[in-house]
XYZ file of C-alpha atoms in Angstrom:
419
model
C 111.586 114.060 92.921
C 107.910 113.204 93.076
C 105.674 114.717 95.721
C 104.969 111.215 97.045
C 108.609 110.610 97.965
C 109.878 111.602 101.390
C 113.541 111.069 102.225
C 114.987 110.961 105.744
C 118.650 110.660 106.693
C 119.900 108.372 109.452
C 123.191 109.616 110.924
C 125.079 106.897 112.767
C 127.017 108.229 115.751
C 126.760 105.206 118.047
C 130.203 103.687 117.554
C 132.838 103.321 120.247
C 135.675 104.756 118.147
C 138.240 102.679 120.036
C 140.950 103.028 117.376
C 140.907 106.782 117.722
C 139.716 107.519 121.249
C 143.053 106.799 122.931
C 144.814 109.454 120.873
C 142.239 112.168 121.590
C 141.800 111.811 125.317
C 139.025 109.229 125.163
C 136.658 111.363 123.058
C 134.684 109.285 120.562
C 135.393 110.406 117.024
C 131.785 111.392 116.287
C 132.020 113.938 119.116
C 135.351 115.477 118.080
C 135.004 119.206 117.535
C 135.764 120.770 114.175
C 134.930 124.428 113.454
C 133.240 124.560 116.837
C 130.811 121.679 116.226
C 130.995 117.881 116.742
C 131.643 115.861 113.587
C 128.126 114.391 113.498
C 126.598 117.895 113.380
C 128.488 118.820 110.209
C 126.739 115.974 108.387
C 123.418 117.173 109.794
C 124.081 120.671 108.469
C 124.865 119.295 105.003
C 121.609 117.315 104.990
C 119.642 120.324 106.230
C 120.933 122.388 103.313
C 119.628 119.790 100.855
C 115.982 120.616 100.001
C 115.180 116.985 99.167
C 115.823 115.821 102.755
C 112.660 115.797 104.907
C 114.135 114.918 108.314
C 117.033 113.418 110.247
C 117.413 110.598 112.768
C 120.474 110.694 115.046
C 121.664 107.380 116.504
C 123.909 107.621 119.581
C 125.466 105.195 122.101
C 122.750 103.900 124.478
C 124.548 105.213 127.563
C 124.691 108.726 126.072
C 121.361 109.017 124.303
C 119.638 111.110 126.981
C 122.604 113.459 127.178
C 122.716 113.745 123.389
C 119.034 114.617 123.166
C 119.896 117.762 125.092
C 123.056 118.397 123.053
C 121.223 118.106 119.727
C 118.396 120.317 120.968
C 120.933 122.951 122.061
C 122.776 122.790 118.735
C 119.514 123.131 116.847
C 118.467 125.989 119.099
C 121.668 127.892 118.354
C 121.492 127.320 114.587
C 118.296 125.536 113.560
C 118.437 122.760 111.009
C 114.980 123.732 109.844
C 114.045 120.041 109.737
C 112.286 117.642 112.097
C 114.703 115.309 113.850
C 114.671 112.344 116.218
C 117.294 110.931 118.594
C 117.487 107.194 119.310
C 119.827 104.732 121.004
C 122.080 102.505 118.939
C 122.609 98.780 119.267
C 125.424 96.325 119.767
C 126.349 96.209 116.071
C 126.267 98.774 113.297
C 123.313 97.029 111.636
C 121.444 97.070 114.968
C 121.995 100.819 115.209
C 120.740 101.286 111.661
C 117.616 99.230 112.383
C 116.898 101.299 115.497
C 117.104 104.414 113.361
C 114.841 102.960 110.673
C 112.306 101.953 113.307
C 111.424 105.564 114.136
C 111.068 106.843 110.574
C 107.618 108.313 109.884
C 105.048 106.357 107.869
C 105.361 108.835 104.985
C 109.087 108.107 104.550
C 109.740 106.249 101.301
C 113.537 106.436 101.027
C 116.409 106.764 103.461
C 120.069 107.706 103.450
C 122.299 105.962 105.991
C 125.405 107.967 106.793
C 128.435 107.502 109.055
C 129.085 110.550 111.241
C 132.817 109.943 110.804
C 132.451 111.215 107.212
C 131.843 114.933 107.877
C 132.933 116.083 104.412
C 130.185 114.551 102.245
C 128.798 117.337 100.066
C 125.302 118.544 99.263
C 125.637 117.729 95.521
C 126.599 114.139 96.410
C 123.503 113.801 98.620
C 121.259 115.242 95.908
C 122.688 112.899 93.268
C 121.999 109.857 95.449
C 118.416 110.947 96.092
C 117.746 111.673 92.407
C 119.034 108.200 91.516
C 116.829 106.582 94.154
C 113.592 108.284 93.148
C 114.211 107.374 89.505
C 113.405 103.802 90.555
C 116.785 102.406 91.661
C 116.323 100.475 94.954
C 119.820 101.059 96.351
C 122.640 103.401 95.397
C 126.012 103.957 97.050
C 128.823 106.414 96.269
C 132.082 104.827 95.171
C 135.518 105.922 94.020
C 138.088 104.082 91.940
C 140.759 102.088 93.750
C 144.214 103.443 92.997
C 146.297 100.811 94.826
C 146.852 97.243 93.704
C 144.725 95.021 95.961
C 145.748 91.457 96.822
C 143.744 88.749 98.535
C 145.894 87.055 101.149
C 145.796 83.877 103.152
C 147.847 84.211 106.307
C 151.072 85.890 105.265
C 150.998 84.822 101.622
C 149.238 86.251 98.585
C 146.386 84.146 97.296
C 145.572 86.263 94.256
C 145.796 89.775 92.825
C 142.399 91.294 92.235
C 141.560 93.138 89.024
C 141.736 96.774 90.071
C 139.426 98.019 87.314
C 136.628 95.925 88.837
C 137.112 97.326 92.342
C 135.619 100.378 94.004
C 135.993 101.900 97.471
C 132.516 102.707 98.772
C 131.407 105.557 100.977
C 128.339 106.877 102.760
C 125.663 108.151 102.628
C 124.151 105.004 101.164
C 120.643 105.443 99.788
C 117.777 102.925 99.778
C 114.141 102.464 98.916
C 112.986 101.999 102.495
C 110.859 98.826 102.063
C 113.850 97.075 100.463
C 116.188 98.030 103.300
C 113.645 96.929 105.908
C 113.236 93.588 104.094
C 117.025 93.163 104.103
C 117.166 93.791 107.852
C 114.378 91.288 108.444
C 116.174 88.611 106.448
C 119.489 89.439 108.129
C 117.852 88.867 111.492
C 116.289 85.585 110.363
C 119.494 84.206 108.847
C 121.985 85.670 111.333
C 123.883 87.829 108.871
C 126.601 90.091 110.248
C 127.503 92.817 107.745
C 129.707 95.905 107.647
C 127.377 98.123 105.633
C 123.765 98.251 104.521
C 124.609 97.749 100.874
C 126.088 94.335 101.705
C 122.821 93.376 103.342
C 120.793 94.399 100.290
C 123.230 92.521 98.035
C 122.679 89.372 100.088
C 118.923 89.941 100.059
C 118.959 90.159 96.254
C 120.917 86.916 95.954
C 118.489 85.121 98.264
C 115.445 86.409 96.420
C 116.695 85.478 92.989
C 117.085 81.882 94.168
C 113.725 81.604 95.944
C 110.525 80.808 94.050
C 108.270 82.264 96.744
C 109.727 85.701 96.035
C 109.624 85.402 92.250
C 106.908 88.012 91.788
C 107.878 90.859 94.064
C 109.376 91.907 97.328
C 108.362 95.147 98.989
C 106.605 96.196 95.809
C 109.575 95.496 93.529
C 110.516 92.597 91.255
C 113.091 90.469 92.986
C 115.344 90.532 89.903
C 115.686 94.291 90.334
C 116.936 94.176 93.926
C 120.483 95.216 93.116
C 122.866 97.803 94.482
C 123.982 100.496 92.043
C 126.921 102.869 92.377
C 127.256 106.564 91.683
C 130.328 108.780 91.634
C 131.717 109.318 95.110
C 134.033 112.095 96.255
C 137.745 111.836 97.020
C 137.217 114.426 99.767
C 134.519 112.313 101.459
C 137.064 110.669 103.744
C 136.360 108.738 106.919
C 137.991 109.645 110.229
C 139.140 106.249 111.539
C 142.757 106.315 112.709
C 144.824 108.968 114.534
C 146.516 110.026 111.290
C 143.099 110.731 109.809
C 142.739 113.624 112.252
C 145.145 115.536 110.008
C 142.479 115.451 107.317
C 140.298 117.683 109.468
C 142.862 120.447 109.122
C 143.565 119.583 105.482
C 139.895 119.961 104.628
C 139.384 123.100 106.714
C 139.162 126.058 104.370
C 140.544 129.315 105.788
C 137.983 132.110 105.944
C 138.872 135.443 104.306
C 138.779 138.415 106.690
C 139.364 142.150 106.355
C 140.393 144.678 109.004
C 140.087 148.454 108.607
C 141.973 151.050 110.617
C 141.904 154.839 110.904
C 143.968 157.305 112.890
C 144.547 161.049 113.013
C 147.066 163.328 114.719
C 147.134 167.072 115.140
C 150.142 169.137 114.163
C 151.803 171.208 116.884
C 154.761 171.268 119.227
C 155.313 167.688 120.255
C 157.146 164.841 118.583
C 159.147 164.617 115.340
C 157.073 163.113 112.511
C 157.433 159.395 111.907
C 155.460 157.505 109.247
C 155.609 153.739 108.921
C 158.596 153.731 111.268
C 160.509 156.122 108.978
C 161.546 159.563 110.349
C 160.271 162.342 108.058
C 162.935 165.059 108.086
C 161.440 168.546 107.876
C 157.908 167.304 108.462
C 155.568 169.010 110.932
C 155.705 167.868 114.524
C 152.708 165.944 115.885
C 150.941 165.993 119.222
C 150.785 162.413 120.505
C 151.219 160.238 123.599
C 153.315 157.583 121.855
C 155.680 158.383 118.985
C 152.729 159.667 116.946
C 153.161 157.344 113.932
C 149.687 157.789 112.454
C 150.294 155.198 109.716
C 151.364 152.386 112.049
C 148.503 153.229 114.413
C 145.976 152.804 111.594
C 147.742 149.584 110.575
C 147.608 148.192 114.125
C 143.875 148.930 114.363
C 143.282 147.164 111.027
C 145.190 144.090 112.189
C 143.072 143.952 115.344
C 139.995 144.195 113.154
C 140.935 140.950 111.378
C 140.003 138.885 114.419
C 137.763 141.160 116.479
C 140.601 142.215 118.771
C 139.266 145.636 119.697
C 141.397 148.756 119.095
C 144.787 150.100 120.116
C 143.143 152.545 122.523
C 142.104 149.532 124.589
C 145.432 147.692 124.406
C 147.682 150.799 124.540
C 145.730 153.578 126.309
C 147.024 157.153 126.169
C 146.603 157.282 129.938
C 149.329 154.677 130.433
C 152.772 155.888 131.410
C 154.249 152.753 129.844
C 152.914 153.809 126.437
C 154.364 157.326 126.518
C 156.715 157.825 123.564
C 156.366 154.109 122.768
C 157.664 153.174 119.319
C 154.655 152.243 117.205
C 156.608 149.322 115.779
C 156.220 147.692 119.223
C 152.447 148.163 118.992
C 152.323 146.548 115.540
C 154.521 143.654 116.682
C 152.226 143.015 119.645
C 149.009 142.978 117.604
C 150.682 140.768 114.987
C 151.379 138.264 117.775
C 147.714 138.405 118.802
C 146.635 137.851 115.192
C 148.855 134.790 114.950
C 147.374 133.362 118.150
C 143.911 133.936 116.683
C 144.851 131.859 113.631
C 145.103 134.742 111.153
C 147.540 134.814 108.238
C 147.957 138.294 106.764
C 148.210 138.320 102.985
C 147.951 141.976 101.927
C 148.155 145.507 103.358
C 146.835 148.663 101.711
C 147.781 151.973 103.376
C 146.827 155.565 102.596
C 148.251 158.719 104.155
C 145.998 161.781 103.912
C 147.846 165.076 104.336
C 148.474 168.418 102.622
C 151.998 168.360 104.012
C 154.465 166.710 103.973
C 154.912 165.183 100.511
C 155.092 161.417 100.853
C 156.660 160.480 97.506
C 160.303 160.844 98.639
C 159.662 158.440 101.510
C 157.182 155.956 99.977
C 159.624 153.195 99.029
C 161.413 153.241 102.379
C 158.089 153.163 104.257
C 156.952 150.209 102.148
C 160.207 148.337 102.763
C 160.161 149.065 106.495
C 156.561 147.907 107.015
C 157.193 144.742 104.970
C 160.164 143.901 107.205
C 158.183 144.692 110.364
C 155.361 142.363 109.322
C 157.475 139.605 107.789
C 155.859 140.124 104.377
C 157.171 140.670 100.877
C 157.203 144.257 99.590
C 154.665 143.251 96.947
C 152.170 142.601 99.765
C 152.411 146.183 101.031
C 150.846 149.086 99.149
C 151.466 152.659 100.321
C 149.509 155.582 98.865
C 149.108 159.269 99.630
C 146.491 161.862 98.855
C 145.442 165.355 99.857
C 141.986 166.729 100.550
C 142.364 169.587 98.056
C 143.052 172.119 100.832
C 139.716 171.294 102.438
C 139.045 170.447 106.054
C 141.423 169.504 108.838
C 144.258 168.167 106.710
C 143.726 170.608 103.849
C 144.328 173.482 106.237
C 147.594 171.801 107.306
C 146.333 171.277 110.857
C 147.077 167.562 110.980
C 147.464 164.209 109.259
C 145.275 161.136 108.776
C 145.907 157.554 107.749
C 143.688 154.626 106.829
C 144.623 150.966 106.499
C 142.937 147.929 104.990
C 144.451 144.551 105.868
C 143.369 141.290 104.252
C 143.920 137.929 105.898
C 142.894 134.288 106.100
C 141.551 133.063 109.414
C 141.760 129.427 110.452
C 138.757 128.431 112.519
C 139.944 126.759 115.703
C 138.359 123.462 116.717
C 136.260 123.860 119.821
C-alpha cells in the first residue's frame, strides 16, 4: 500500500432491522449483544486490528445518533480502537446512509470500505485482501462466494428461466472502492433517481452510463471510463449476515469457546478426627485427618480447581469451616455444587489431572477406584480423569507423615455469554 493511500471504513448501523426486531424484543440487529459487545462493534474491532485502515465512520439511525455518540465513546474508552472515528446520522435509504458516511471522510482519504454491521464475522485477512486489490489500481472490489443452490428467475408463481449457476456469485461486505469513483456514482444516482441495494450496483450502473457517454470518454474521477468496473475477490463462507430470526443461531455457531484452566490445592493434618477418604473412596487403614467436613483433601482441591475455571472464588467462601451445615459434609456434595455453578457460568469440563502428595498411605491400591468414582461424580469418561501420587522423599510436612496434600488442574471450555 502506497504512503499516499488512506483507507477509511464506513460501518452501516442505521437500518431498522424490522425482520428481526420482533423476535428479540424490539432490539435492532446492529445493537444485539454478542460476547458482551453490540454487533457493530465487532466489525469495528476487526477493522482496528487491520494496520491498513486509517479510521472508521459509524452511521446510526438519526433518532439514536446522539445516544450512540456516547455509546461509541464509552466502548472506545473501555477498549480503545486506536483509530480516529466519527459518528453520523443515516438517511432514509441505505444509499443515503452511505453518502452521509462518505460526506465526513477526511480530505486525505483515497479509498473506502463500506460494511454492513449485520456481518460481524468478516475477518482481518478478508479486509486486507480487499484493500490490497484496491490500491493495486482496481476501482471497486467486492467479496463473493459461489452459489451452491440452483437459482431460477420467476414471474409470479411460474419459472421464467433457470440461471447458469457457474456465472452467479453471492456478494458480501465490506465492499471496497476508490473514493472518487464511489462519490461519482452517488452523484449520478442522485441525478438519475437510482435506487440500489448495494454500492457495487451503483458503480456498475455508473460504468455502463460512462461507457455510453462521449463526454466521459477521457476520464472520470481521474480514471478512464472503460476501467470503471466492479471486480470480485474471494469471500468467506463464515461472513454471514444476520437478517432473520434463524440467523441468530449463527451467533452461537460462530462463537468459539475459550479454553480455561483452574488450579486447586488443599492440605489436611493427620490426627484424631475423621476416617480418611480420598476422591470419595474410604481408605481402610489410612491415617485419620483433622477436618471440619469429611476431610477429603482430593475432592477439596478438585472443587477449588473447578471454581477457578470461571473465577468462582474458593470453597472456603462457599463452604466455610465455621458453618454448622458444613460439618462432616460429604465432599461429593461440594463438588456437585461447584459443578452446577460451572455449568451456569457456561463452562464445559474436558479434563482433570489430580495429584495426591503423601508419605502414607500408598495410593496405588485405590487409584483405579478413585478414578472411576470421580469420573462418575463429574459425568465424565474415565479417560478424562488422571490420578497420580507422589511423596516428598521424607521431607517436610508430608514426608514426616504429619499430613496429606492434593493438587488439581482442571481444563475446560468457557462459552462467553451474550451481554
